[in-house]
mmCIF file of C-alpha atoms and ligand atoms in Angstrom:
data_model
loop_
_atom_site.group_PDB
_atom_site.id
_atom_site.type_symbol
_atom_site.label_atom_id
_atom_site.label_comp_id
_atom_site.label_asym_id
_atom_site.label_seq_id
_atom_site.Cartn_x
_atom_site.Cartn_y
_atom_site.Cartn_z
ATOM 1 C CA MET A 604 70.414 125.371 101.114
ATOM 2 C CA LYS A 605 72.759 127.120 103.063
ATOM 3 C CA ILE A 606 77.051 128.166 102.320
ATOM 4 C CA TYR A 607 78.805 128.523 105.300
ATOM 5 C CA LYS A 608 82.363 128.850 106.695
ATOM 6 C CA LEU A 609 82.787 125.993 108.862
ATOM 7 C CA ILE A 610 84.512 127.275 112.328
ATOM 8 C CA THR A 611 84.022 124.275 114.392
ATOM 9 C CA VAL A 612 84.292 121.026 113.553
ATOM 10 C CA THR A 613 82.207 118.488 114.613
ATOM 11 C CA GLU A 614 81.647 114.804 114.491
ATOM 12 C CA SER A 615 79.405 115.181 111.612
ATOM 13 C CA VAL A 616 81.391 117.808 109.782
ATOM 14 C CA LEU A 617 84.053 114.550 110.317
ATOM 15 C CA ASN A 618 81.850 112.153 109.167
ATOM 16 C CA ALA A 619 80.629 113.924 106.098
ATOM 17 C CA PHE A 620 84.470 114.926 105.001
ATOM 18 C CA LYS A 621 85.262 111.074 105.155
ATOM 19 C CA LYS A 622 82.732 110.579 102.474
ATOM 20 C CA LEU A 623 83.333 113.708 100.543
ATOM 21 C CA ILE A 624 87.282 113.503 100.284
ATOM 22 C CA PRO A 625 87.280 110.147 98.574
ATOM 23 C CA GLN A 626 85.098 110.874 95.240
ATOM 24 C CA LEU A 627 87.542 114.453 95.429
ATOM 25 C CA SER A 628 90.711 111.826 94.430
ATOM 26 C CA SER A 629 91.012 108.037 95.186
ATOM 27 C CA SER A 630 94.724 108.683 96.573
ATOM 28 C CA CYS A 631 95.134 111.196 99.361
ATOM 29 C CA ASP A 632 94.427 109.908 103.264
ATOM 30 C CA LEU A 633 90.915 111.373 105.027
ATOM 31 C CA PRO A 634 91.530 114.311 107.009
ATOM 32 C CA THR A 635 91.531 113.330 110.374
ATOM 33 C CA LYS A 636 89.785 116.279 112.663
ATOM 34 C CA ASP A 637 93.467 117.595 113.916
ATOM 35 C CA ASP A 638 93.572 117.623 110.503
ATOM 36 C CA LEU A 639 90.229 119.778 110.011
ATOM 37 C CA GLU A 640 90.804 121.691 112.974
ATOM 38 C CA ALA A 641 94.735 122.788 111.738
ATOM 39 C CA ILE A 642 92.529 124.780 108.487
ATOM 40 C CA VAL A 643 90.264 125.720 110.342
ATOM 41 C CA ASN A 644 92.665 127.188 112.710
ATOM 42 C CA SER A 645 95.142 128.331 110.106
ATOM 43 C CA ASN A 646 95.597 131.995 108.640
ATOM 44 C CA ASN A 647 95.536 131.478 104.962
ATOM 45 C CA THR A 648 93.016 128.244 104.662
ATOM 46 C CA LEU A 649 88.428 128.730 105.131
ATOM 47 C CA LEU A 650 86.455 125.953 104.496
ATOM 48 C CA PHE A 651 82.709 126.457 102.909
ATOM 49 C CA ILE A 652 80.482 123.909 103.400
ATOM 50 C CA ALA A 653 76.931 123.411 101.821
ATOM 51 C CA GLU A 654 75.020 122.412 103.535
ATOM 52 C CA GLU A 655 71.158 121.469 103.433
ATOM 53 C CA HIS A 656 68.395 120.014 106.451
ATOM 54 C CA ASN A 657 71.843 119.423 108.492
ATOM 55 C CA ASP A 658 73.112 117.373 105.658
ATOM 56 C CA ILE A 659 76.349 118.283 104.230
ATOM 57 C CA LEU A 660 76.234 118.453 100.565
ATOM 58 C CA GLY A 661 79.922 119.418 99.697
ATOM 59 C CA THR A 662 82.489 121.693 100.455
ATOM 60 C CA LEU A 663 85.146 124.292 99.010
ATOM 61 C CA SER A 664 89.005 125.677 100.071
ATOM 62 C CA LEU A 665 89.518 128.437 99.677
ATOM 63 C CA VAL A 666 93.536 129.116 100.054
ATOM 64 C CA PHE A 667 95.374 132.593 100.568
ATOM 65 C CA ASN A 668 98.684 133.266 100.139
ATOM 66 C CA LYS A 669 100.735 136.491 100.712
ATOM 67 C CA ILE A 670 103.770 136.951 98.512
ATOM 68 C CA PRO A 671 106.062 139.015 97.004
ATOM 69 C CA THR A 672 103.529 139.756 93.665
ATOM 70 C CA GLY A 673 101.068 139.804 95.744
ATOM 71 C CA ASP A 674 98.027 138.075 98.029
ATOM 72 C CA LYS A 675 97.529 135.311 95.167
ATOM 73 C CA VAL A 676 93.951 133.644 96.188
ATOM 74 C CA TRP A 677 93.599 129.333 95.261
ATOM 75 C CA ILE A 678 90.222 127.843 95.044
ATOM 76 C CA GLU A 679 91.021 123.936 95.663
ATOM 77 C CA ASP A 680 89.018 120.715 96.577
ATOM 78 C CA VAL A 681 85.934 121.233 95.625
ATOM 79 C CA VAL A 682 83.676 118.722 95.874
ATOM 80 C CA VAL A 683 79.584 117.586 95.747
ATOM 81 C CA ASP A 684 77.984 114.508 97.222
ATOM 82 C CA LYS A 685 76.886 111.843 93.805
ATOM 83 C CA ALA A 686 73.589 112.436 95.526
ATOM 84 C CA ALA A 687 73.609 115.827 95.450
ATOM 85 C CA ARG A 688 75.211 116.616 91.819
ATOM 86 C CA GLY A 689 73.271 119.129 89.020
ATOM 87 C CA LYS A 690 71.758 121.178 91.913
ATOM 88 C CA GLY A 691 73.453 124.422 91.580
ATOM 89 C CA VAL A 692 75.154 123.313 94.301
ATOM 90 C CA GLY A 693 79.035 123.600 93.132
ATOM 91 C CA LYS A 694 77.901 126.599 91.203
ATOM 92 C CA LYS A 695 76.829 127.844 94.758
ATOM 93 C CA LEU A 696 80.038 126.933 96.637
ATOM 94 C CA ILE A 697 82.049 128.923 93.493
ATOM 95 C CA GLN A 698 79.862 132.121 94.415
ATOM 96 C CA PHE A 699 80.313 131.790 97.545
ATOM 97 C CA ALA A 700 84.306 131.976 96.949
ATOM 98 C CA ILE A 701 84.054 134.503 94.515
ATOM 99 C CA GLU A 702 82.237 137.178 96.771
ATOM 100 C CA TYR A 703 84.335 136.476 100.022
ATOM 101 C CA THR A 704 87.349 136.771 97.632
ATOM 102 C CA THR A 705 85.704 140.120 96.418
ATOM 103 C CA SER A 706 84.818 141.491 99.632
ATOM 104 C CA LYS A 707 88.946 141.169 100.466
ATOM 105 C CA ASN A 708 89.855 143.143 97.724
ATOM 106 C CA ILE A 709 91.380 140.434 95.877
ATOM 107 C CA LYS A 710 90.659 140.586 91.798
ATOM 108 C CA LYS A 711 91.973 137.358 91.220
ATOM 109 C CA ILE A 712 91.036 134.299 91.566
ATOM 110 C CA ASN A 713 93.308 130.747 90.874
ATOM 111 C CA LEU A 714 92.597 126.601 90.011
ATOM 112 C CA THR A 715 93.208 124.461 88.078
ATOM 113 C CA SER A 716 91.036 120.843 86.979
ATOM 114 C CA SER A 717 92.115 118.265 84.915
ATOM 115 C CA PRO A 718 90.956 117.792 82.071
ATOM 116 C CA ASP A 719 88.998 114.988 82.904
ATOM 117 C CA ARG A 720 86.844 116.333 85.017
ATOM 118 C CA ILE A 721 83.978 117.570 82.373
ATOM 119 C CA ALA A 722 81.034 118.557 85.179
ATOM 120 C CA ALA A 723 84.402 120.748 87.252
ATOM 121 C CA ASN A 724 85.866 122.418 83.700
ATOM 122 C CA LYS A 725 82.445 123.041 82.367
ATOM 123 C CA LEU A 726 81.229 124.948 86.419
ATOM 124 C CA TYR A 727 84.476 126.881 86.404
ATOM 125 C CA GLN A 728 84.355 128.034 82.879
ATOM 126 C CA LYS A 729 80.933 128.718 83.035
ATOM 127 C CA LEU A 730 81.267 130.909 86.066
ATOM 128 C CA GLY A 731 83.760 133.017 84.221
ATOM 129 C CA PHE A 732 86.850 131.468 84.727
ATOM 130 C CA ILE A 733 89.351 131.247 81.822
ATOM 131 C CA LYS A 734 91.651 129.076 80.896
ATOM 132 C CA ARG A 735 95.888 130.296 81.254
ATOM 133 C CA GLU A 736 98.693 128.172 79.419
ATOM 134 C CA THR A 737 100.508 126.930 81.628
ATOM 135 C CA ASN A 738 102.452 124.192 82.508
ATOM 136 C CA VAL A 739 101.923 122.557 86.498
ATOM 137 C CA TYR A 740 104.922 120.493 87.759
ATOM 138 C CA ARG A 741 104.997 118.901 90.037
ATOM 139 C CA LEU A 742 107.947 116.658 91.750
ATOM 140 C CA THR A 743 106.995 113.145 93.863
ATOM 141 C CA ILE A 744 109.320 112.669 96.630
ATOM 142 C CA GLU A 745 109.686 109.113 97.199
HETATM 143 C C1 COA B 2185 81.882 119.314 89.202
HETATM 144 C C2 COA B 2185 81.221 119.294 90.855
HETATM 145 C C3 COA B 2185 81.727 119.766 92.237
HETATM 146 C C4 COA B 2185 79.911 119.967 90.531
HETATM 147 O O1 COA B 2185 79.028 120.150 91.364
HETATM 148 P P1 COA B 2185 77.479 119.960 91.396
HETATM 149 O O2 COA B 2185 76.474 120.410 91.785
HETATM 150 O O3 COA B 2185 77.264 119.095 90.176
HETATM 151 O O4 COA B 2185 77.680 121.484 90.073
HETATM 152 P P2 COA B 2185 76.019 122.327 89.640
HETATM 153 O O5 COA B 2185 74.934 121.855 89.679
HETATM 154 O O6 COA B 2185 76.385 123.415 90.941
HETATM 155 O O7 COA B 2185 76.374 122.875 88.019
HETATM 156 C C5 COA B 2185 76.649 123.978 87.969
HETATM 157 C C6 COA B 2185 77.405 123.882 86.231
HETATM 158 O O8 COA B 2185 78.799 123.077 85.976
HETATM 159 C C7 COA B 2185 77.926 122.210 84.824
HETATM 160 N N1 COA B 2185 77.862 121.161 85.710
HETATM 161 C C8 COA B 2185 77.892 120.370 86.478
HETATM 162 N N2 COA B 2185 77.669 119.140 85.652
HETATM 163 C C9 COA B 2185 77.671 118.542 84.396
HETATM 164 C C10 COA B 2185 78.252 117.502 84.216
HETATM 165 N N3 COA B 2185 78.003 116.272 84.811
HETATM 166 N N4 COA B 2185 78.072 117.165 82.702
HETATM 167 C C11 COA B 2185 79.148 118.774 82.016
HETATM 168 N N5 COA B 2185 78.333 120.202 82.760
HETATM 169 C C12 COA B 2185 78.185 119.984 84.070
HETATM 170 C C13 COA B 2185 77.825 122.635 84.569
HETATM 171 O O9 COA B 2185 77.482 123.868 83.225
HETATM 172 C C14 COA B 2185 76.226 123.397 85.207
HETATM 173 O O10 COA B 2185 75.294 124.120 84.994
HETATM 174 P P3 COA B 2185 73.971 124.072 84.328
HETATM 175 O O11 COA B 2185 73.546 122.692 85.103
HETATM 176 O O12 COA B 2185 73.460 125.581 84.195
HETATM 177 O O13 COA B 2185 73.913 123.617 82.379
HETATM 178 C C15 COA B 2185 80.911 118.056 91.750
HETATM 179 O O14 COA B 2185 80.969 117.028 89.943
HETATM 180 C C16 COA B 2185 81.871 117.165 91.748
HETATM 181 O O15 COA B 2185 81.810 116.611 92.866
HETATM 182 N N6 COA B 2185 83.192 115.924 91.111
HETATM 183 C C17 COA B 2185 83.655 115.552 91.275
HETATM 184 C C18 COA B 2185 85.062 115.987 92.240
HETATM 185 C C19 COA B 2185 85.473 116.312 91.033
HETATM 186 O O16 COA B 2185 85.431 116.951 89.489
HETATM 187 N N7 COA B 2185 85.889 118.492 92.176
HETATM 188 C C20 COA B 2185 86.645 119.124 91.206
HETATM 189 C C21 COA B 2185 87.844 119.070 91.201
HETATM 190 S S1 COA B 2185 88.832 120.031 90.761
#
């Protein structure tokens, strides 16, 4: 299995995201080819792909924000296809993100995960992420 930074959005990449994103959220719109190309061409978000035998098994987004308190990095949208879970794919995606961030000399990586995501919370804790006490807020504009 290999992990790489996505550079070109092919039809098979688009189809993989159409399969993976509903396994992450049932309420969001599926990304279009234009959406994925905008991400790939952006300066601050990287899409990492886990692939084996030309099959895309999972993805992770790594988001870099430059703000007055420094460079912030967030892991977002981690998902592994149901058929490929429990084989270390998620772990390899996170490790790749950690190595990439380390190579940029950034020392902290942030993420959030709902407590009902049991596998994800276990995965993050196993790889050294420590739970922080903070309040996460969202305003939904009707
Ligand atoms: C979370 C997710 C990405 C894990 O991917 P995965 O490839 O199955 O995980 P791995 O096989 O790499 O497992 C790594 C570690 O995670 C934990 N883990 C994985 N699946 C688990 C499960 N079903 N129950 C408990 N812990 C689990 C274990 O600690 C495991 O290490 P171990 O195998 O040595 O015990 C995957 O379950 C998924 O896509 N879930 C749905 C989407 C989601 O919740 N994304 C996270 C959003 S915050």
